[in-house]
Amino acid sequence: MATDAQIKAAYRRAALEHHPDKQHALAGDDEKLKQASEDRFKAIQEAYETLCDLQKRREFDSVDTFDDSLPNEVDATSPEDFFKFFGAAFKRNSRWSINQPAPELGDIDTDMDHVDAFYDFWFSFKSWREFPHPDEEDVESAESREERRWIERYNSKLREKGRKDDFKRIRNFVELANKLDPRIIARKEAQRAERERHKAEREAERLRKIEEERIAAEEEERRKEEEAIAAAEAKKQRQSEKKALQKERARLRKLCGVTVGDTEPVLTSVEEDDVELLCANLDLVTLNGLCEELSASHLSTEQKLAAAVERLDSVRSGQNQEERKKAEATKAAAAAAALAAKKEAEERATRLKEWDEEEVRLLKKAIDKFPAGTSRRWEQVQAYVRTRTVEEILDMAKHGLKSAKYTAPAQDSVQIAKKRQANTVIKSEATTRDVSFTDVDVNVRAAAVEAAATKVSDTEWTAAEELLLVKALKEVPKDAEDRWDQVSAAVGTKSKIACGRRFKEMKEKFKQKKTTSTK
């Protein structure tokens, strides 16, 4: 395909050669030759304009003679035929691609990455080929821009069917090539073989697990059977030993004359409680040996008694030793518990020392504010104190507040120093009733006067006190627990009730003033 520079150079040569002025001079007076030269020059100009305009040039190339035939499955009987016929068809149709250069089909040894890129290109193939329709309108004949756009849309609709048919033709061809490509077929076969191999491995693994589970189940069943047999044998052995032990105990009791039987008692000097002690603490072997010694004919009564006493002393020694061990273990446990309690008390004391007076005051206030029975009492107390956790608050409430360190001394328990005790003795004589009542009247009257003065002073506010009140209200946050106590302390001369009352009065005056100004 010629480049723009080649087309421009060819046009210049043709224009110089076939220019009408040059041809008129050669034609002389022959009008037919002159007209033919002019027509030829016009055709050269129209051809150049067509080739210089990309859209017109594409339309011209699209109607040029082109081989639209494509190979089919019959042409791909062998890999050589496939690459020969299909490669040529792809190369022939690549001239219509907008994206250039178009990749080639390659051969049987081409890398699979190149093969995948090749089919990705052709599956997303974009063609610039046009399909002019005989019923199209001439765009150059449009008299306005709107008419020109209408003609372009009309012509595009007429050409749409040709574009769709060509797209379908290329698409079917690419799908057929992808289906018949021996490289794609070989890869699919390899993938299928790999899937079959994985499937066979999974099936073998599944069968292996089933076999292992079967063997494990058989082993478990065999183990349970062996355990059942062993348990039955052990139970039988225990029952046999129990019967033998009972038999030896009965034999010992008869030999010692505790019970009456066919056997003549040989040792009647042993107490019944001692016999029962021997029966309860001796095992089967030891008890059998003792019975054999007591029933031996070659031993004297003193020797038999010594044997019984020896066993009895051994049993009592063992019991004493066990009792001592139990006592020592109990003592050690008590000592460990005491040590742990002491350590816990020390740690608690250390934790309680971390509390300052302000935290203790807030805790007491919170406990009074949230009495027992309050929902989520200790969480609310913790939110009030803020600086301690619920566990620390419970520890202080249960142990710290009950100690003398955090409890104010009672009024009756105040001790007066000895050097000041003389001042507490009333040495003067008692006054009469009338004078006493008069003193009371005077005191009450003075207290009433003082209260009235305080009431008057709380209702009368100076400008300086109001400024202090406004300043305190701005500085103390609204969510503070003791806000009005802080405001009263900032004013200095008024109580918190008077401060609150004055704040309401000032608020009402401000609202009234605002309403009046609005009207």
mmCIF file of N, CA and C in Angstrom, residues 311-381:
data_model
loop_
_atom_site.group_PDB
_atom_site.id
_atom_site.type_symbol
_atom_site.label_atom_id
_atom_site.label_comp_id
_atom_site.label_asym_id
_atom_site.label_seq_id
_atom_site.Cartn_x
_atom_site.Cartn_y
_atom_site.Cartn_z
ATOM 1 N N ARG A 311 2.311 -58.066 113.593
ATOM 2 C CA ARG A 311 1.460 -57.555 112.507
ATOM 3 C C ARG A 311 0.628 -56.366 112.974
ATOM 4 N N LEU A 312 0.154 -56.484 114.217
ATOM 5 C CA LEU A 312 -0.684 -55.409 114.755
ATOM 6 C C LEU A 312 0.135 -54.118 114.908
ATOM 7 N N ASP A 313 1.367 -54.258 115.409
ATOM 8 C CA ASP A 313 2.219 -53.062 115.536
ATOM 9 C C ASP A 313 2.546 -52.457 114.179
ATOM 10 N N SER A 314 2.771 -53.313 113.194
ATOM 11 C CA SER A 314 3.054 -52.810 111.843
ATOM 12 C C SER A 314 1.871 -52.026 111.282
ATOM 13 N N VAL A 315 0.645 -52.547 111.525
ATOM 14 C CA VAL A 315 -0.560 -51.850 111.028
ATOM 15 C C VAL A 315 -0.712 -50.507 111.717
ATOM 16 N N ARG A 316 -0.533 -50.505 113.054
ATOM 17 C CA ARG A 316 -0.684 -49.246 113.795
ATOM 18 C C ARG A 316 0.397 -48.240 113.424
ATOM 19 N N SER A 317 1.613 -48.734 113.169
ATOM 20 C CA SER A 317 2.677 -47.835 112.738
ATOM 21 C C SER A 317 2.339 -47.197 111.384
ATOM 22 N N GLY A 318 1.804 -48.012 110.501
ATOM 23 C CA GLY A 318 1.397 -47.466 109.209
ATOM 24 C C GLY A 318 0.293 -46.432 109.323
ATOM 25 N N GLN A 319 -0.681 -46.725 110.223
ATOM 26 C CA GLN A 319 -1.766 -45.757 110.419
ATOM 27 C C GLN A 319 -1.237 -44.456 111.013
ATOM 28 N N ASN A 320 -0.326 -44.595 111.985
ATOM 29 C CA ASN A 320 0.229 -43.379 112.589
ATOM 30 C C ASN A 320 1.011 -42.554 111.568
ATOM 31 N N GLN A 321 1.745 -43.270 110.737
ATOM 32 C CA GLN A 321 2.511 -42.567 109.703
ATOM 33 C C GLN A 321 1.588 -41.841 108.716
ATOM 34 N N GLU A 322 0.495 -42.493 108.330
ATOM 35 C CA GLU A 322 -0.469 -41.851 107.429
ATOM 36 C C GLU A 322 -1.119 -40.648 108.083
ATOM 37 N N GLU A 323 -1.461 -40.788 109.383
ATOM 38 C CA GLU A 323 -2.060 -39.661 110.088
ATOM 39 C C GLU A 323 -1.090 -38.489 110.177
ATOM 40 N N ARG A 324 0.225 -38.814 110.425
ATOM 41 C CA ARG A 324 1.210 -37.739 110.469
ATOM 42 C C ARG A 324 1.333 -37.046 109.108
ATOM 43 N N LYS A 325 1.325 -37.834 108.032
ATOM 44 C CA LYS A 325 1.402 -37.242 106.697
ATOM 45 C C LYS A 325 0.193 -36.353 106.422
ATOM 46 N N LYS A 326 -1.013 -36.821 106.827
ATOM 47 C CA LYS A 326 -2.218 -36.007 106.614
ATOM 48 C C LYS A 326 -2.141 -34.718 107.423
ATOM 49 N N ALA A 327 -1.645 -34.845 108.683
ATOM 50 C CA ALA A 327 -1.529 -33.656 109.521
ATOM 51 C C ALA A 327 -0.531 -32.671 108.934
ATOM 52 N N GLU A 328 0.599 -33.188 108.455
ATOM 53 C CA GLU A 328 1.601 -32.317 107.849
ATOM 54 C C GLU A 328 1.066 -31.654 106.579
ATOM 55 N N ALA A 329 0.330 -32.432 105.767
ATOM 56 C CA ALA A 329 -0.243 -31.854 104.548
ATOM 57 C C ALA A 329 -1.261 -30.771 104.893
ATOM 58 N N THR A 330 -2.098 -31.029 105.927
ATOM 59 C CA THR A 330 -3.085 -30.030 106.346
ATOM 60 C C THR A 330 -2.396 -28.775 106.850
ATOM 61 N N LYS A 331 -1.314 -28.956 107.641
ATOM 62 C CA LYS A 331 -0.570 -27.826 108.180
ATOM 63 C C LYS A 331 0.082 -27.028 107.060
ATOM 64 N N ALA A 332 0.671 -27.745 106.096
ATOM 65 C CA ALA A 332 1.302 -27.052 104.970
ATOM 66 C C ALA A 332 0.279 -26.281 104.141
ATOM 67 N N ALA A 333 -0.915 -26.893 103.940
ATOM 68 C CA ALA A 333 -1.957 -26.201 103.181
ATOM 69 C C ALA A 333 -2.421 -24.954 103.912
ATOM 70 N N ALA A 334 -2.571 -25.076 105.272
ATOM 71 C CA ALA A 334 -2.996 -23.918 106.059
ATOM 72 C C ALA A 334 -1.943 -22.810 106.000
ATOM 73 N N ALA A 335 -0.640 -23.205 106.082
ATOM 74 C CA ALA A 335 0.421 -22.200 106.006
ATOM 75 C C ALA A 335 0.436 -21.517 104.635
ATOM 76 N N ALA A 336 0.249 -22.317 103.573
ATOM 77 C CA ALA A 336 0.219 -21.735 102.228
ATOM 78 C C ALA A 336 -0.960 -20.786 102.059
ATOM 79 N N ALA A 337 -2.122 -21.199 102.633
ATOM 80 C CA ALA A 337 -3.293 -20.329 102.549
ATOM 81 C C ALA A 337 -3.066 -19.037 103.315
ATOM 82 N N ALA A 338 -2.453 -19.150 104.501
ATOM 83 C CA ALA A 338 -2.176 -17.951 105.285
ATOM 84 C C ALA A 338 -1.195 -17.038 104.560
ATOM 85 N N LEU A 339 -0.153 -17.647 103.968
ATOM 86 C CA LEU A 339 0.816 -16.853 103.220
ATOM 87 C C LEU A 339 0.163 -16.166 102.022
ATOM 88 N N ALA A 340 -0.711 -16.910 101.314
ATOM 89 C CA ALA A 340 -1.411 -16.312 100.167
ATOM 90 C C ALA A 340 -2.327 -15.184 100.614
ATOM 91 N N ALA A 341 -3.019 -15.401 101.771
ATOM 92 C CA ALA A 341 -3.896 -14.351 102.288
ATOM 93 C C ALA A 341 -3.096 -13.113 102.684
ATOM 94 N N LYS A 342 -1.924 -13.338 103.313
ATOM 95 C CA LYS A 342 -1.080 -12.219 103.701
ATOM 96 C C LYS A 342 -0.584 -11.463 102.478
ATOM 97 N N LYS A 343 -0.164 -12.217 101.455
ATOM 98 C CA LYS A 343 0.317 -11.580 100.232
ATOM 99 C C LYS A 343 -0.796 -10.798 99.544
ATOM 100 N N GLU A 344 -1.998 -11.388 99.548
ATOM 101 C CA GLU A 344 -3.140 -10.702 98.938
ATOM 102 C C GLU A 344 -3.479 -9.443 99.705
ATOM 103 N N ALA A 345 -3.391 -9.517 101.065
ATOM 104 C CA ALA A 345 -3.674 -8.337 101.883
ATOM 105 C C ALA A 345 -2.640 -7.242 101.627
ATOM 106 N N GLU A 346 -1.375 -7.630 101.476
ATOM 107 C CA GLU A 346 -0.335 -6.642 101.182
ATOM 108 C C GLU A 346 -0.557 -5.995 99.817
ATOM 109 N N GLU A 347 -0.887 -6.819 98.826
ATOM 110 C CA GLU A 347 -1.144 -6.264 97.495
ATOM 111 C C GLU A 347 -2.359 -5.342 97.506
ATOM 112 N N ARG A 348 -3.396 -5.750 98.265
ATOM 113 C CA ARG A 348 -4.587 -4.906 98.372
ATOM 114 C C ARG A 348 -4.251 -3.591 99.046
ATOM 115 N N ALA A 349 -3.437 -3.667 100.099
ATOM 116 C CA ALA A 349 -3.043 -2.441 100.797
ATOM 117 C C ALA A 349 -2.252 -1.524 99.868
ATOM 118 N N THR A 350 -1.397 -2.123 99.042
ATOM 119 C CA THR A 350 -0.633 -1.324 98.082
ATOM 120 C C THR A 350 -1.555 -0.662 97.065
ATOM 121 N N ARG A 351 -2.553 -1.411 96.629
ATOM 122 C CA ARG A 351 -3.506 -0.828 95.664
ATOM 123 C C ARG A 351 -4.331 0.278 96.301
ATOM 124 N N LEU A 352 -4.721 0.078 97.546
ATOM 125 C CA LEU A 352 -5.552 1.090 98.205
ATOM 126 C C LEU A 352 -4.772 2.358 98.482
ATOM 127 N N LYS A 353 -3.451 2.249 98.670
ATOM 128 C CA LYS A 353 -2.639 3.438 98.915
ATOM 129 C C LYS A 353 -2.573 4.341 97.695
ATOM 130 N N GLU A 354 -2.871 3.787 96.527
ATOM 131 C CA GLU A 354 -2.815 4.585 95.306
ATOM 132 C C GLU A 354 -3.993 5.552 95.196
ATOM 133 N N TRP A 355 -5.022 5.371 96.000
ATOM 134 C CA TRP A 355 -6.189 6.255 95.962
ATOM 135 C C TRP A 355 -5.845 7.560 96.672
ATOM 136 N N ASP A 356 -6.185 8.696 96.069
ATOM 137 C CA ASP A 356 -6.011 9.977 96.757
ATOM 138 C C ASP A 356 -7.323 10.374 97.421
ATOM 139 N N GLU A 357 -7.289 11.452 98.185
ATOM 140 C CA GLU A 357 -8.457 11.874 98.958
ATOM 141 C C GLU A 357 -9.626 12.275 98.050
ATOM 142 N N GLU A 358 -9.324 12.907 96.906
ATOM 143 C CA GLU A 358 -10.387 13.332 96.011
ATOM 144 C C GLU A 358 -11.126 12.127 95.426
ATOM 145 N N GLU A 359 -10.396 11.067 95.065
ATOM 146 C CA GLU A 359 -11.036 9.858 94.539
ATOM 147 C C GLU A 359 -11.894 9.182 95.607
ATOM 148 N N VAL A 360 -11.396 9.142 96.838
ATOM 149 C CA VAL A 360 -12.192 8.550 97.932
ATOM 150 C C VAL A 360 -13.458 9.358 98.163
ATOM 151 N N ARG A 361 -13.324 10.693 98.106
ATOM 152 C CA ARG A 361 -14.512 11.540 98.299
ATOM 153 C C ARG A 361 -15.546 11.294 97.195
ATOM 154 N N LEU A 362 -15.072 11.213 95.940
ATOM 155 C CA LEU A 362 -16.000 10.955 94.831
ATOM 156 C C LEU A 362 -16.647 9.572 94.960
ATOM 157 N N LEU A 363 -15.873 8.583 95.433
ATOM 158 C CA LEU A 363 -16.432 7.240 95.601
ATOM 159 C C LEU A 363 -17.531 7.231 96.657
ATOM 160 N N LYS A 364 -17.280 7.893 97.794
ATOM 161 C CA LYS A 364 -18.321 7.947 98.836
ATOM 162 C C LYS A 364 -19.572 8.648 98.319
ATOM 163 N N LYS A 365 -19.354 9.730 97.592
ATOM 164 C CA LYS A 365 -20.495 10.466 97.048
ATOM 165 C C LYS A 365 -21.274 9.619 96.039
ATOM 166 N N ALA A 366 -20.551 8.861 95.192
ATOM 167 C CA ALA A 366 -21.206 8.007 94.198
ATOM 168 C C ALA A 366 -21.971 6.869 94.864
ATOM 169 N N ILE A 367 -21.393 6.298 95.951
ATOM 170 C CA ILE A 367 -22.087 5.215 96.657
ATOM 171 C C ILE A 367 -23.381 5.720 97.280
ATOM 172 N N ASP A 368 -23.353 6.946 97.805
ATOM 173 C CA ASP A 368 -24.590 7.530 98.358
ATOM 174 C C ASP A 368 -25.576 7.870 97.250
ATOM 175 N N LYS A 369 -25.062 8.286 96.095
ATOM 176 C CA LYS A 369 -25.951 8.684 94.997
ATOM 177 C C LYS A 369 -26.596 7.483 94.328
ATOM 178 N N PHE A 370 -25.875 6.371 94.268
ATOM 179 C CA PHE A 370 -26.396 5.142 93.653
ATOM 180 C C PHE A 370 -26.474 4.062 94.728
ATOM 181 N N PRO A 371 -27.542 3.984 95.469
ATOM 182 C CA PRO A 371 -27.636 3.017 96.574
ATOM 183 C C PRO A 371 -27.782 1.591 96.067
ATOM 184 N N ALA A 372 -27.741 0.631 97.006
ATOM 185 C CA ALA A 372 -27.910 -0.784 96.657
ATOM 186 C C ALA A 372 -29.267 -1.007 96.009
ATOM 187 N N GLY A 373 -29.292 -1.828 94.966
ATOM 188 C CA GLY A 373 -30.525 -2.082 94.224
ATOM 189 C C GLY A 373 -30.583 -1.309 92.916
ATOM 190 N N THR A 374 -29.687 -0.336 92.717
ATOM 191 C CA THR A 374 -29.652 0.424 91.469
ATOM 192 C C THR A 374 -29.175 -0.472 90.326
ATOM 193 N N SER A 375 -29.829 -0.348 89.173
ATOM 194 C CA SER A 375 -29.435 -1.149 88.012
ATOM 195 C C SER A 375 -28.036 -0.761 87.573
ATOM 196 N N ARG A 376 -27.183 -1.779 87.382
ATOM 197 C CA ARG A 376 -25.798 -1.568 86.978
ATOM 198 C C ARG A 376 -25.133 -0.530 87.886
ATOM 199 N N ARG A 377 -25.240 -0.783 89.181
ATOM 200 C CA ARG A 377 -24.806 0.193 90.172
ATOM 201 C C ARG A 377 -23.320 0.517 90.036
ATOM 202 N N TRP A 378 -22.480 -0.528 90.004
ATOM 203 C CA TRP A 378 -21.041 -0.287 90.055
ATOM 204 C C TRP A 378 -20.520 0.280 88.747
ATOM 205 N N GLU A 379 -21.199 0.017 87.617
ATOM 206 C CA GLU A 379 -20.810 0.662 86.377
ATOM 207 C C GLU A 379 -21.090 2.166 86.434
ATOM 208 N N GLN A 380 -22.225 2.531 87.049
ATOM 209 C CA GLN A 380 -22.543 3.946 87.198
ATOM 210 C C GLN A 380 -21.584 4.637 88.166
ATOM 211 N N VAL A 381 -21.214 3.914 89.234
ATOM 212 C CA VAL A 381 -20.243 4.473 90.174
ATOM 213 C C VAL A 381 -18.905 4.688 89.467
#
